[in-house]
PDB file of C-alpha atoms and ligand atoms in Angstrom:
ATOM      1  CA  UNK A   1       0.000   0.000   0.000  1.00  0.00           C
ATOM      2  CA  UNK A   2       1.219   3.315  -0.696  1.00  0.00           C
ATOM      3  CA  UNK A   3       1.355   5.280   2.564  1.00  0.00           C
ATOM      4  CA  UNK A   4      -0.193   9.221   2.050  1.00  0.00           C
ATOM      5  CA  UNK A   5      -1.895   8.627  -1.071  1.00  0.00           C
ATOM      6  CA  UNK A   6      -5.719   8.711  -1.271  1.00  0.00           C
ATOM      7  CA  UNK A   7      -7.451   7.748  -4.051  1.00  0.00           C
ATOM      8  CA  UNK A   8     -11.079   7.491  -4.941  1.00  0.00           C
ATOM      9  CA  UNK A   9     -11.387   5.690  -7.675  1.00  0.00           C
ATOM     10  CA  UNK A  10     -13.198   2.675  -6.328  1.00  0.00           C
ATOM     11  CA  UNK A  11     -13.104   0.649 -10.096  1.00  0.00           C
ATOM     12  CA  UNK A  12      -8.635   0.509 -10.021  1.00  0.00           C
ATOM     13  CA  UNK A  13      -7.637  -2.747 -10.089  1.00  0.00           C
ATOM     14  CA  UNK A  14      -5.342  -1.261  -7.630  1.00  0.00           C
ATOM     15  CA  UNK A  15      -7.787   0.431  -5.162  1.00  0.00           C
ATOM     16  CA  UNK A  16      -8.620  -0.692  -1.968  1.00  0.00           C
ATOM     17  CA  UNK A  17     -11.170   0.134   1.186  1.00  0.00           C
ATOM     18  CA  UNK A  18     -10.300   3.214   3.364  1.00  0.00           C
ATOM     19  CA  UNK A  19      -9.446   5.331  -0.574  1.00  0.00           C
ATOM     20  CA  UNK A  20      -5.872   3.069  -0.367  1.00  0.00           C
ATOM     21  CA  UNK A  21      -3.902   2.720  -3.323  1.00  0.00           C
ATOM     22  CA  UNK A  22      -2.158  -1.052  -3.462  1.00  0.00           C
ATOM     23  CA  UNK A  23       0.011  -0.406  -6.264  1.00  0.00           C
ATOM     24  CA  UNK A  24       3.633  -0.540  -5.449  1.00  0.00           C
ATOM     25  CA  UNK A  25       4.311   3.085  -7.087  1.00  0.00           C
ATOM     26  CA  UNK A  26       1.738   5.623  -8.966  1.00  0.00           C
ATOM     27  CA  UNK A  27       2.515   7.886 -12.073  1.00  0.00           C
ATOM     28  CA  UNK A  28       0.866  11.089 -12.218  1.00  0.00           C
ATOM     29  CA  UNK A  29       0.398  13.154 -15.555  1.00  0.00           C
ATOM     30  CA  UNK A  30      -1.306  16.508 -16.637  1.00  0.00           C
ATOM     31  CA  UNK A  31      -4.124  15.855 -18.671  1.00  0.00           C
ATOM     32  CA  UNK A  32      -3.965  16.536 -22.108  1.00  0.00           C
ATOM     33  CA  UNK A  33      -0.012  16.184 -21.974  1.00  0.00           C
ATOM     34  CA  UNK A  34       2.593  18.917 -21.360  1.00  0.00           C
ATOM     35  CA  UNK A  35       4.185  19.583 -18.080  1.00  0.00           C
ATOM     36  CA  UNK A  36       2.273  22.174 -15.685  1.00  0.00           C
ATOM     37  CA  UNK A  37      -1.070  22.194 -14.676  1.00  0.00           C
ATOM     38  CA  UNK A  38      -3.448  24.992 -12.931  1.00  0.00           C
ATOM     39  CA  UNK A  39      -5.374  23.324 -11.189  1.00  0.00           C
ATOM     40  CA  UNK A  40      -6.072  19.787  -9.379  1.00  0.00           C
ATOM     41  CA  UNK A  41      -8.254  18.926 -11.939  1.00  0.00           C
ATOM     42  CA  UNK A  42      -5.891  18.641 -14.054  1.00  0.00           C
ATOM     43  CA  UNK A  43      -3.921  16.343 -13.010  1.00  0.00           C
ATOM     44  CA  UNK A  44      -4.739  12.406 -13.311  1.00  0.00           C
ATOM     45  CA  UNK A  45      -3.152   8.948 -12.438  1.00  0.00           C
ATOM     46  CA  UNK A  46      -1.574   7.337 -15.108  1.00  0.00           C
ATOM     47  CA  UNK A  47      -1.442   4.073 -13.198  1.00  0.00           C
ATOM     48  CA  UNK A  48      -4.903   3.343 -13.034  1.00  0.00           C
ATOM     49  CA  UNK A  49      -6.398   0.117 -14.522  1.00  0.00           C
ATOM     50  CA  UNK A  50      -9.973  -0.496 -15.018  1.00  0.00           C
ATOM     51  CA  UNK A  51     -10.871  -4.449 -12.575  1.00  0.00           C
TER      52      UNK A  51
HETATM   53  S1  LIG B   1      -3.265   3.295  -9.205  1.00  0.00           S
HETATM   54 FE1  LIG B   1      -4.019   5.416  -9.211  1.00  0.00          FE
HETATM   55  S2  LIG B   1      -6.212   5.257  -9.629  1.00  0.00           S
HETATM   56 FE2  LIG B   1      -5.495   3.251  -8.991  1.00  0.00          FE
HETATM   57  S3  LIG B   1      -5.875   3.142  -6.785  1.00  0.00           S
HETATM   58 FE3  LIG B   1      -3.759   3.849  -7.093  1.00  0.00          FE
HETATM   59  S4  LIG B   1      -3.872   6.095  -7.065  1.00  0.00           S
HETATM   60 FE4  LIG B   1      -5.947   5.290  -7.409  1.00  0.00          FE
END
């Protein structure tokens, strides 16, 4: 489990009760490529895998 992160996206493969994250490391990208984002929303997990 990765210690600090919460996550709610219950349908990861990686996801577990409590908003954990199981996965052993996460990659984080801005959406829509590029390097700097403005806001939160902007910002998505590229490790994610649909279960
Ligand atoms: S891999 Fe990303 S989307 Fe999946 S549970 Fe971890 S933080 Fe959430």
């Amino acid at each position: 489990m990765l210690a600090g992160v919460k996550c709610t996206v219950s349908n990861c493969k990686y996801w577990k009760n409590g908003e954990h994250c199981d996965a052993s490391a996460i990659e984080v990208n801005v959406d829509g490529g590029g390097k700097a984002a403005n806001q939160s929303e902007q910002t998505n997990c590229k490790t994610f895998y649909q279960k």
